Amino acid sequence: MSQPYIGLTTENDPIYYVDDITDYDGSEDGDTASSMATDRTMSTLESTEARSYFREVYGRMFPADTNLPVLLPTDNAGVVRLELQHLSIKLCLNGNYWGPVREALLAPTPHRKRVLDMVTLEGSWAQEMSREFPDIDFVSLDLSPLTPHPPRPNVVFEVYDLYNGLAEPDHSFDVVHLRHAAVPMKDFKSLIREVHRVLRPGGILLFCEYELEAYDAEFPDIPAWASLPGISNALRLARGGLAHQGVNAYVWRDLPKWLPWDSSFWKEDSLYEDEGSDTDTESESSVIRSSQPSQSETDGPRGFTGVQTWANLMPASPWHPDPRLREVGALVQRVWADVWRNMGSSLQLSGMSEREATEAIRAAVYDIEHPPVRIAAKLHTLYAFKMDPYASEGRGEV
């Protein structure tokens, strides 16, 4: 039986923190209040407790919380895969961030800067960013304790569910980083409203998500259904399985429409409760209960400005003439093949027989490892600024 990638907790070993989300009225100073909330609610998570976060499905380990969608198992192989995926994304984007993040984090302010990383998974992004910006405080948040994280003086690692919202006060972060958050967050609209609440005015939202399609680099605007039938069919099955579990697999497409300050997304009557059409297929407990905003949050302008998006075409095999992108292709190919070799449990949970799942996986892996075209993936990135009432005309970023 597979085991979650969790080590024993000793005095010198990595630890997790668990935040049980206590009530917070937001009346204290932002930095002080956040520290107080953290001191009140966090405790060290021992190895035996960590294992209680997981359950076995068809011989593989998945998060025990049944509100979390089932896609990939959480075990040792998954941690290695996520590390390789992080490296491929970093190589493709030439770094860990895009947009004016560095300028924003290094700009002088009267408060100590803070960054929220969701969903932290294997923790590579938070670890590397905390080393690059040692004078910035990072909160690394996940829904289940995937792996022990080496402690760092400017990083707090937290594990808790989000059904009661983010356990942070209003206007308490300068940057919020969302990567691979679309799959585990069924109620993504409410998550975005929570992100908006905890961002400072003028703060930056970073978003990064793969599109669940395969492409031929010669025709990057059209999914390669005909030339890559194996992987295309497998991705179709994955999208269908996620939709059945209440996940929007097209958040990368919808988010740029939701964020702008003049979008209907920010209507007064829907700001802190999701539209009925989106919650009909979700269980009551899977809906994020946004924390009550402060008066300044409800009275001020809502939404984001300066929304910028990119569809980054990533080689999914080592075909690219540029050495850096050729390495990206080799990494993506390895990650994709490993992903599909580990999709048997989720395909069976979606109703396929073991034989059908095995055949779908075989066809997908064959396309990945023996592509007849220059196979590619699309990685969607976005940044946007939370509305700042003190910027010019009340709609600009700092």
mmCIF file of N, CA and C in Angstrom, residues 188-308:
data_model
loop_
_atom_site.group_PDB
_atom_site.id
_atom_site.type_symbol
_atom_site.label_atom_id
_atom_site.label_comp_id
_atom_site.label_asym_id
_atom_site.label_seq_id
_atom_site.Cartn_x
_atom_site.Cartn_y
_atom_site.Cartn_z
ATOM 1 N N PHE A 188 -14.401 28.146 -6.761
ATOM 2 C CA PHE A 188 -13.303 29.051 -7.084
ATOM 3 C C PHE A 188 -13.730 30.514 -7.034
ATOM 4 N N LYS A 189 -14.981 30.799 -7.324
ATOM 5 C CA LYS A 189 -15.431 32.190 -7.255
ATOM 6 C C LYS A 189 -15.322 32.738 -5.836
ATOM 7 N N SER A 190 -15.767 31.947 -4.868
ATOM 8 C CA SER A 190 -15.657 32.410 -3.484
ATOM 9 C C SER A 190 -14.206 32.500 -3.048
ATOM 10 N N LEU A 191 -13.364 31.613 -3.576
ATOM 11 C CA LEU A 191 -11.934 31.708 -3.268
ATOM 12 C C LEU A 191 -11.372 33.040 -3.755
ATOM 13 N N ILE A 192 -11.745 33.447 -4.963
ATOM 14 C CA ILE A 192 -11.255 34.719 -5.499
ATOM 15 C C ILE A 192 -11.735 35.882 -4.639
ATOM 16 N N ARG A 193 -12.958 35.805 -4.142
ATOM 17 C CA ARG A 193 -13.450 36.876 -3.271
ATOM 18 C C ARG A 193 -12.680 36.914 -1.954
ATOM 19 N N GLU A 194 -12.294 35.744 -1.459
ATOM 20 C CA GLU A 194 -11.466 35.706 -0.261
ATOM 21 C C GLU A 194 -10.069 36.265 -0.542
ATOM 22 N N VAL A 195 -9.507 35.923 -1.689
ATOM 23 C CA VAL A 195 -8.210 36.481 -2.075
ATOM 24 C C VAL A 195 -8.299 38.001 -2.151
ATOM 25 N N HIS A 196 -9.375 38.484 -2.741
ATOM 26 C CA HIS A 196 -9.586 39.936 -2.829
ATOM 27 C C HIS A 196 -9.638 40.549 -1.431
ATOM 28 N N ARG A 197 -10.312 39.879 -0.519
ATOM 29 C CA ARG A 197 -10.454 40.412 0.840
ATOM 30 C C ARG A 197 -9.104 40.550 1.540
ATOM 31 N N VAL A 198 -8.239 39.544 1.403
ATOM 32 C CA VAL A 198 -6.988 39.563 2.169
ATOM 33 C C VAL A 198 -5.878 40.345 1.481
ATOM 34 N N LEU A 199 -6.035 40.671 0.201
ATOM 35 C CA LEU A 199 -5.035 41.491 -0.478
ATOM 36 C C LEU A 199 -5.131 42.949 -0.024
ATOM 37 N N ARG A 200 -3.989 43.578 0.122
ATOM 38 C CA ARG A 200 -3.973 45.015 0.372
ATOM 39 C C ARG A 200 -4.406 45.749 -0.900
ATOM 40 N N PRO A 201 -4.972 46.944 -0.789
ATOM 41 C CA PRO A 201 -5.239 47.741 -1.986
ATOM 42 C C PRO A 201 -3.964 47.918 -2.806
ATOM 43 N N GLY A 202 -4.056 47.662 -4.095
ATOM 44 C CA GLY A 202 -2.883 47.704 -4.951
ATOM 45 C C GLY A 202 -2.073 46.427 -4.946
ATOM 46 N N GLY A 203 -2.476 45.435 -4.119
ATOM 47 C CA GLY A 203 -1.765 44.167 -4.057
ATOM 48 C C GLY A 203 -1.932 43.363 -5.336
ATOM 49 N N ILE A 204 -1.037 42.396 -5.528
ATOM 50 C CA ILE A 204 -0.964 41.652 -6.787
ATOM 51 C C ILE A 204 -1.492 40.232 -6.610
ATOM 52 N N LEU A 205 -2.355 39.824 -7.523
ATOM 53 C CA LEU A 205 -2.771 38.432 -7.649
ATOM 54 C C LEU A 205 -1.971 37.794 -8.776
ATOM 55 N N LEU A 206 -1.309 36.672 -8.475
ATOM 56 C CA LEU A 206 -0.624 35.859 -9.481
ATOM 57 C C LEU A 206 -1.390 34.554 -9.641
ATOM 58 N N PHE A 207 -1.644 34.160 -10.879
ATOM 59 C CA PHE A 207 -2.397 32.933 -11.153
ATOM 60 C C PHE A 207 -1.657 32.143 -12.216
ATOM 61 N N CYS A 208 -1.589 30.817 -12.028
ATOM 62 C CA CYS A 208 -0.884 29.942 -12.962
ATOM 63 C C CYS A 208 -1.614 28.605 -13.008
ATOM 64 N N GLU A 209 -2.023 28.177 -14.201
ATOM 65 C CA GLU A 209 -2.788 26.933 -14.317
ATOM 66 C C GLU A 209 -2.602 26.336 -15.701
ATOM 67 N N TYR A 210 -2.475 25.008 -15.748
ATOM 68 C CA TYR A 210 -2.418 24.306 -17.027
ATOM 69 C C TYR A 210 -3.804 24.207 -17.649
ATOM 70 N N GLU A 211 -3.850 24.280 -18.952
ATOM 71 C CA GLU A 211 -5.061 23.959 -19.702
ATOM 72 C C GLU A 211 -5.061 22.453 -19.960
ATOM 73 N N LEU A 212 -6.195 21.812 -19.771
ATOM 74 C CA LEU A 212 -6.268 20.359 -19.939
ATOM 75 C C LEU A 212 -6.553 20.001 -21.396
ATOM 76 N N GLU A 213 -5.604 20.354 -22.253
ATOM 77 C CA GLU A 213 -5.632 20.002 -23.671
ATOM 78 C C GLU A 213 -4.199 19.757 -24.128
ATOM 79 N N ALA A 214 -4.061 19.020 -25.231
ATOM 80 C CA ALA A 214 -2.758 18.824 -25.870
ATOM 81 C C ALA A 214 -2.784 19.519 -27.226
ATOM 82 N N TYR A 215 -1.643 20.081 -27.617
ATOM 83 C CA TYR A 215 -1.564 20.863 -28.847
ATOM 84 C C TYR A 215 -0.422 20.375 -29.729
ATOM 85 N N ASP A 216 -0.578 20.617 -31.015
ATOM 86 C CA ASP A 216 0.515 20.522 -31.978
ATOM 87 C C ASP A 216 1.072 21.935 -32.127
ATOM 88 N N ALA A 217 2.364 22.111 -31.855
ATOM 89 C CA ALA A 217 2.951 23.451 -31.881
ATOM 90 C C ALA A 217 2.815 24.130 -33.235
ATOM 91 N N GLU A 218 2.607 23.350 -34.300
ATOM 92 C CA GLU A 218 2.394 23.944 -35.622
ATOM 93 C C GLU A 218 1.041 24.637 -35.713
ATOM 94 N N PHE A 219 0.087 24.192 -34.896
ATOM 95 C CA PHE A 219 -1.267 24.751 -34.912
ATOM 96 C C PHE A 219 -1.686 25.045 -33.471
ATOM 97 N N PRO A 220 -1.090 26.064 -32.861
ATOM 98 C CA PRO A 220 -1.268 26.276 -31.416
ATOM 99 C C PRO A 220 -2.641 26.781 -31.000
ATOM 100 N N ASP A 221 -3.494 27.113 -31.955
ATOM 101 C CA ASP A 221 -4.819 27.622 -31.601
ATOM 102 C C ASP A 221 -5.892 26.538 -31.598
ATOM 103 N N ILE A 222 -5.521 25.319 -31.995
ATOM 104 C CA ILE A 222 -6.506 24.244 -32.124
ATOM 105 C C ILE A 222 -5.995 23.014 -31.373
ATOM 106 N N PRO A 223 -6.749 22.481 -30.408
ATOM 107 C CA PRO A 223 -6.315 21.249 -29.739
ATOM 108 C C PRO A 223 -6.087 20.132 -30.754
ATOM 109 N N ALA A 224 -5.075 19.318 -30.493
ATOM 110 C CA ALA A 224 -4.637 18.299 -31.461
ATOM 111 C C ALA A 224 -5.414 16.999 -31.283
ATOM 112 N N TRP A 225 -6.737 17.077 -31.415
ATOM 113 C CA TRP A 225 -7.562 15.891 -31.221
ATOM 114 C C TRP A 225 -7.275 14.818 -32.267
ATOM 115 N N ALA A 226 -7.047 15.224 -33.512
ATOM 116 C CA ALA A 226 -6.852 14.245 -34.584
ATOM 117 C C ALA A 226 -5.455 13.634 -34.549
ATOM 118 N N SER A 227 -4.436 14.451 -34.335
ATOM 119 C CA SER A 227 -3.063 13.941 -34.396
ATOM 120 C C SER A 227 -2.600 13.313 -33.088
ATOM 121 N N LEU A 228 -3.270 13.627 -31.983
ATOM 122 C CA LEU A 228 -2.909 13.067 -30.676
ATOM 123 C C LEU A 228 -4.167 12.509 -30.000
ATOM 124 N N PRO A 229 -4.774 11.479 -30.586
ATOM 125 C CA PRO A 229 -6.063 10.998 -30.066
ATOM 126 C C PRO A 229 -5.970 10.369 -28.686
ATOM 127 N N GLY A 230 -4.850 9.721 -28.369
ATOM 128 C CA GLY A 230 -4.738 9.047 -27.078
ATOM 129 C C GLY A 230 -4.746 10.015 -25.913
ATOM 130 N N ILE A 231 -3.854 11.000 -25.941
ATOM 131 C CA ILE A 231 -3.781 11.957 -24.847
ATOM 132 C C ILE A 231 -4.991 12.889 -24.864
ATOM 133 N N SER A 232 -5.502 13.212 -26.055
ATOM 134 C CA SER A 232 -6.678 14.088 -26.130
ATOM 135 C C SER A 232 -7.894 13.424 -25.499
ATOM 136 N N ASN A 233 -8.080 12.130 -25.762
ATOM 137 C CA ASN A 233 -9.200 11.415 -25.155
ATOM 138 C C ASN A 233 -9.026 11.315 -23.644
ATOM 139 N N ALA A 234 -7.797 11.059 -23.199
ATOM 140 C CA ALA A 234 -7.552 10.960 -21.762
ATOM 141 C C ALA A 234 -7.831 12.288 -21.065
ATOM 142 N N LEU A 235 -7.425 13.388 -21.685
ATOM 143 C CA LEU A 235 -7.695 14.700 -21.104
ATOM 144 C C LEU A 235 -9.190 15.012 -21.102
ATOM 145 N N ARG A 236 -9.890 14.555 -22.132
ATOM 146 C CA ARG A 236 -11.351 14.716 -22.150
ATOM 147 C C ARG A 236 -11.977 13.971 -20.973
ATOM 148 N N LEU A 237 -11.500 12.757 -20.719
ATOM 149 C CA LEU A 237 -12.001 11.991 -19.582
ATOM 150 C C LEU A 237 -11.693 12.698 -18.264
ATOM 151 N N ALA A 238 -10.505 13.270 -18.164
ATOM 152 C CA ALA A 238 -10.132 13.988 -16.938
ATOM 153 C C ALA A 238 -11.026 15.204 -16.725
ATOM 154 N N ARG A 239 -11.272 15.961 -17.797
ATOM 155 C CA ARG A 239 -12.155 17.131 -17.676
ATOM 156 C C ARG A 239 -13.559 16.707 -17.258
ATOM 157 N N GLY A 240 -14.042 15.617 -17.859
ATOM 158 C CA GLY A 240 -15.370 15.133 -17.503
ATOM 159 C C GLY A 240 -15.442 14.667 -16.060
ATOM 160 N N GLY A 241 -14.395 13.962 -15.610
ATOM 161 C CA GLY A 241 -14.372 13.506 -14.227
ATOM 162 C C GLY A 241 -14.338 14.659 -13.242
ATOM 163 N N LEU A 242 -13.576 15.697 -13.564
ATOM 164 C CA LEU A 242 -13.526 16.867 -12.692
ATOM 165 C C LEU A 242 -14.862 17.602 -12.684
ATOM 166 N N ALA A 243 -15.482 17.735 -13.855
ATOM 167 C CA ALA A 243 -16.785 18.403 -13.917
ATOM 168 C C ALA A 243 -17.814 17.646 -13.082
ATOM 169 N N HIS A 244 -17.756 16.316 -13.130
ATOM 170 C CA HIS A 244 -18.679 15.491 -12.342
ATOM 171 C C HIS A 244 -18.482 15.730 -10.846
ATOM 172 N N GLN A 245 -17.261 16.097 -10.449
ATOM 173 C CA GLN A 245 -16.972 16.371 -9.041
ATOM 174 C C GLN A 245 -17.158 17.846 -8.681
ATOM 175 N N GLY A 246 -17.676 18.631 -9.619
ATOM 176 C CA GLY A 246 -17.970 20.029 -9.331
ATOM 177 C C GLY A 246 -16.840 20.994 -9.580
ATOM 178 N N VAL A 247 -15.828 20.578 -10.360
ATOM 179 C CA VAL A 247 -14.666 21.424 -10.619
ATOM 180 C C VAL A 247 -14.806 22.109 -11.976
ATOM 181 N N ASN A 248 -14.518 23.395 -12.018
ATOM 182 C CA ASN A 248 -14.478 24.144 -13.269
ATOM 183 C C ASN A 248 -13.083 24.001 -13.870
ATOM 184 N N ALA A 249 -12.959 23.189 -14.910
ATOM 185 C CA ALA A 249 -11.658 22.965 -15.545
ATOM 186 C C ALA A 249 -11.252 24.118 -16.452
ATOM 187 N N TYR A 250 -12.092 25.136 -16.551
ATOM 188 C CA TYR A 250 -11.816 26.266 -17.438
ATOM 189 C C TYR A 250 -11.649 27.570 -16.662
ATOM 190 N N VAL A 251 -11.192 27.472 -15.427
ATOM 191 C CA VAL A 251 -10.946 28.678 -14.634
ATOM 192 C C VAL A 251 -9.960 29.595 -15.345
ATOM 193 N N TRP A 252 -8.964 29.013 -16.003
ATOM 194 C CA TRP A 252 -7.972 29.821 -16.727
ATOM 195 C C TRP A 252 -8.642 30.720 -17.771
ATOM 196 N N ARG A 253 -9.759 30.265 -18.333
ATOM 197 C CA ARG A 253 -10.489 31.041 -19.332
ATOM 198 C C ARG A 253 -11.430 32.053 -18.684
ATOM 199 N N ASP A 254 -12.050 31.667 -17.562
ATOM 200 C CA ASP A 254 -13.078 32.500 -16.944
ATOM 201 C C ASP A 254 -12.516 33.599 -16.055
ATOM 202 N N LEU A 255 -11.384 33.346 -15.417
ATOM 203 C CA LEU A 255 -10.865 34.290 -14.432
ATOM 204 C C LEU A 255 -10.630 35.689 -14.998
ATOM 205 N N PRO A 256 -10.044 35.837 -16.196
ATOM 206 C CA PRO A 256 -9.856 37.200 -16.720
ATOM 207 C C PRO A 256 -11.166 37.959 -16.927
ATOM 208 N N LYS A 257 -12.280 37.238 -17.074
ATOM 209 C CA LYS A 257 -13.583 37.897 -17.212
ATOM 210 C C LYS A 257 -14.146 38.305 -15.856
ATOM 211 N N TRP A 258 -13.833 37.538 -14.825
ATOM 212 C CA TRP A 258 -14.366 37.830 -13.497
ATOM 213 C C TRP A 258 -13.656 38.996 -12.816
ATOM 214 N N LEU A 259 -12.357 39.120 -13.000
ATOM 215 C CA LEU A 259 -11.554 40.000 -12.156
ATOM 216 C C LEU A 259 -11.801 41.495 -12.333
ATOM 217 N N PRO A 260 -11.979 42.027 -13.548
ATOM 218 C CA PRO A 260 -12.033 43.490 -13.697
ATOM 219 C C PRO A 260 -13.091 44.136 -12.808
ATOM 220 N N TRP A 261 -12.776 45.341 -12.338
ATOM 221 C CA TRP A 261 -13.643 46.044 -11.393
ATOM 222 C C TRP A 261 -15.045 46.278 -11.943
ATOM 223 N N ASP A 262 -15.196 46.364 -13.281
ATOM 224 C CA ASP A 262 -16.508 46.621 -13.857
ATOM 225 C C ASP A 262 -17.230 45.340 -14.271
ATOM 226 N N SER A 263 -16.711 44.175 -13.853
ATOM 227 C CA SER A 263 -17.364 42.907 -14.162
ATOM 228 C C SER A 263 -18.584 42.707 -13.269
ATOM 229 N N SER A 264 -19.578 41.986 -13.777
ATOM 230 C CA SER A 264 -20.761 41.669 -12.973
ATOM 231 C C SER A 264 -20.420 40.759 -11.798
ATOM 232 N N PHE A 265 -19.236 40.167 -11.846
ATOM 233 C CA PHE A 265 -18.771 39.313 -10.746
ATOM 234 C C PHE A 265 -18.790 40.057 -9.414
ATOM 235 N N TRP A 266 -18.575 41.360 -9.450
ATOM 236 C CA TRP A 266 -18.460 42.143 -8.218
ATOM 237 C C TRP A 266 -19.762 42.837 -7.841
ATOM 238 N N LYS A 267 -20.882 42.346 -8.354
ATOM 239 C CA LYS A 267 -22.169 42.918 -7.973
ATOM 240 C C LYS A 267 -22.365 42.814 -6.463
ATOM 241 N N GLU A 268 -22.997 43.811 -5.909
ATOM 242 C CA GLU A 268 -23.178 43.859 -4.456
ATOM 243 C C GLU A 268 -23.886 42.626 -3.928
ATOM 244 N N ASP A 269 -24.905 42.135 -4.643
ATOM 245 C CA ASP A 269 -25.704 41.039 -4.110
ATOM 246 C C ASP A 269 -25.031 39.686 -4.248
ATOM 247 N N SER A 270 -23.868 39.620 -4.918
ATOM 248 C CA SER A 270 -23.207 38.322 -5.065
ATOM 249 C C SER A 270 -21.782 38.338 -4.549
ATOM 250 N N LEU A 271 -21.399 39.424 -3.847
ATOM 251 C CA LEU A 271 -20.001 39.544 -3.448
ATOM 252 C C LEU A 271 -19.584 38.472 -2.456
ATOM 253 N N TYR A 272 -20.434 38.172 -1.488
ATOM 254 C CA TYR A 272 -20.033 37.209 -0.467
ATOM 255 C C TYR A 272 -20.913 35.975 -0.428
ATOM 256 N N GLU A 273 -21.655 35.730 -1.518
ATOM 257 C CA GLU A 273 -22.316 34.443 -1.669
ATOM 258 C C GLU A 273 -22.361 34.133 -3.147
ATOM 259 N N ASP A 274 -22.101 32.885 -3.505
ATOM 260 C CA ASP A 274 -21.996 32.520 -4.904
ATOM 261 C C ASP A 274 -23.372 32.438 -5.537
ATOM 262 N N GLU A 275 -23.397 32.589 -6.885
ATOM 263 C CA GLU A 275 -24.642 32.478 -7.604
ATOM 264 C C GLU A 275 -25.206 31.079 -7.460
ATOM 265 N N GLY A 276 -26.539 30.976 -7.392
ATOM 266 C CA GLY A 276 -27.174 29.686 -7.192
ATOM 267 C C GLY A 276 -26.824 28.682 -8.255
ATOM 268 N N SER A 277 -26.631 29.137 -9.499
ATOM 269 C CA SER A 277 -26.345 28.202 -10.581
ATOM 270 C C SER A 277 -25.023 27.502 -10.391
ATOM 271 N N ASP A 278 -24.103 28.118 -9.632
ATOM 272 C CA ASP A 278 -22.799 27.506 -9.436
ATOM 273 C C ASP A 278 -22.779 26.559 -8.252
ATOM 274 N N THR A 279 -23.730 26.688 -7.335
ATOM 275 C CA THR A 279 -23.702 25.860 -6.141
ATOM 276 C C THR A 279 -24.687 24.713 -6.211
ATOM 277 N N ASP A 280 -25.489 24.647 -7.277
ATOM 278 C CA ASP A 280 -26.473 23.579 -7.367
ATOM 279 C C ASP A 280 -25.832 22.207 -7.347
ATOM 280 N N THR A 281 -24.657 22.074 -7.972
ATOM 281 C CA THR A 281 -24.022 20.771 -8.082
ATOM 282 C C THR A 281 -23.005 20.533 -6.978
ATOM 283 N N GLU A 282 -22.865 21.466 -6.032
ATOM 284 C CA GLU A 282 -21.871 21.322 -4.987
ATOM 285 C C GLU A 282 -22.531 20.956 -3.669
ATOM 286 N N SER A 283 -21.826 20.169 -2.871
ATOM 287 C CA SER A 283 -22.323 19.877 -1.540
ATOM 288 C C SER A 283 -22.232 21.133 -0.694
ATOM 289 N N GLU A 284 -23.071 21.197 0.318
ATOM 290 C CA GLU A 284 -23.096 22.371 1.185
ATOM 291 C C GLU A 284 -21.726 22.649 1.776
ATOM 292 N N SER A 285 -20.999 21.572 2.163
ATOM 293 C CA SER A 285 -19.726 21.763 2.851
ATOM 294 C C SER A 285 -18.592 22.131 1.919
ATOM 295 N N SER A 286 -18.795 22.045 0.595
ATOM 296 C CA SER A 286 -17.710 22.373 -0.324
ATOM 297 C C SER A 286 -17.683 23.841 -0.695
ATOM 298 N N VAL A 287 -18.689 24.605 -0.250
ATOM 299 C CA VAL A 287 -18.763 26.021 -0.583
ATOM 300 C C VAL A 287 -17.972 26.820 0.441
ATOM 301 N N ILE A 288 -17.080 27.678 -0.029
ATOM 302 C CA ILE A 288 -16.258 28.491 0.861
ATOM 303 C C ILE A 288 -17.116 29.577 1.488
ATOM 304 N N ARG A 289 -17.110 29.627 2.806
ATOM 305 C CA ARG A 289 -17.844 30.660 3.532
ATOM 306 C C ARG A 289 -16.921 31.846 3.737
ATOM 307 N N SER A 290 -17.070 32.857 2.936
ATOM 308 C CA SER A 290 -16.179 34.006 3.028
ATOM 309 C C SER A 290 -16.319 34.679 4.379
ATOM 310 N N SER A 291 -15.187 35.085 4.944
ATOM 311 C CA SER A 291 -15.210 35.822 6.197
ATOM 312 C C SER A 291 -15.898 37.164 5.986
ATOM 313 N N GLN A 292 -16.517 37.669 7.026
ATOM 314 C CA GLN A 292 -17.174 38.960 6.910
ATOM 315 C C GLN A 292 -16.141 40.049 6.678
ATOM 316 N N PRO A 293 -16.304 40.855 5.631
ATOM 317 C CA PRO A 293 -15.327 41.901 5.350
ATOM 318 C C PRO A 293 -15.476 43.069 6.309
ATOM 319 N N SER A 294 -14.415 43.839 6.427
ATOM 320 C CA SER A 294 -14.478 45.047 7.231
ATOM 321 C C SER A 294 -15.290 46.103 6.494
ATOM 322 N N GLN A 295 -15.614 47.184 7.211
ATOM 323 C CA GLN A 295 -16.387 48.256 6.589
ATOM 324 C C GLN A 295 -15.641 48.865 5.415
ATOM 325 N N SER A 296 -14.305 48.991 5.548
ATOM 326 C CA SER A 296 -13.528 49.577 4.457
ATOM 327 C C SER A 296 -13.562 48.694 3.224
ATOM 328 N N GLU A 297 -13.659 47.378 3.426
ATOM 329 C CA GLU A 297 -13.709 46.464 2.285
ATOM 330 C C GLU A 297 -15.029 46.593 1.538
ATOM 331 N N THR A 298 -16.142 46.738 2.265
ATOM 332 C CA THR A 298 -17.442 46.823 1.606
ATOM 333 C C THR A 298 -17.692 48.201 1.014
ATOM 334 N N ASP A 299 -17.126 49.249 1.635
ATOM 335 C CA ASP A 299 -17.366 50.603 1.146
ATOM 336 C C ASP A 299 -16.464 50.968 -0.029
ATOM 337 N N GLY A 300 -15.274 50.390 -0.094
ATOM 338 C CA GLY A 300 -14.317 50.771 -1.118
ATOM 339 C C GLY A 300 -14.602 50.109 -2.451
ATOM 340 N N PRO A 301 -13.850 50.491 -3.476
ATOM 341 C CA PRO A 301 -14.014 49.865 -4.791
ATOM 342 C C PRO A 301 -13.600 48.405 -4.745
ATOM 343 N N ARG A 302 -14.307 47.572 -5.485
ATOM 344 C CA ARG A 302 -14.022 46.148 -5.494
ATOM 345 C C ARG A 302 -13.530 45.726 -6.869
ATOM 346 N N GLY A 303 -12.833 44.613 -6.885
ATOM 347 C CA GLY A 303 -12.356 44.074 -8.142
ATOM 348 C C GLY A 303 -10.886 44.365 -8.379
ATOM 349 N N PHE A 304 -10.455 44.079 -9.600
ATOM 350 C CA PHE A 304 -9.047 44.196 -9.970
ATOM 351 C C PHE A 304 -8.903 45.070 -11.211
ATOM 352 N N THR A 305 -7.713 45.573 -11.387
ATOM 353 C CA THR A 305 -7.394 46.370 -12.562
ATOM 354 C C THR A 305 -6.054 45.902 -13.115
ATOM 355 N N GLY A 306 -5.740 46.342 -14.334
ATOM 356 C CA GLY A 306 -4.468 45.972 -14.944
ATOM 357 C C GLY A 306 -4.315 44.482 -15.172
ATOM 358 N N VAL A 307 -5.402 43.787 -15.496
ATOM 359 C CA VAL A 307 -5.354 42.334 -15.682
ATOM 360 C C VAL A 307 -4.548 42.002 -16.941
ATOM 361 N N GLN A 308 -3.518 41.184 -16.781
ATOM 362 C CA GLN A 308 -2.674 40.763 -17.896
ATOM 363 C C GLN A 308 -2.628 39.238 -17.935
#
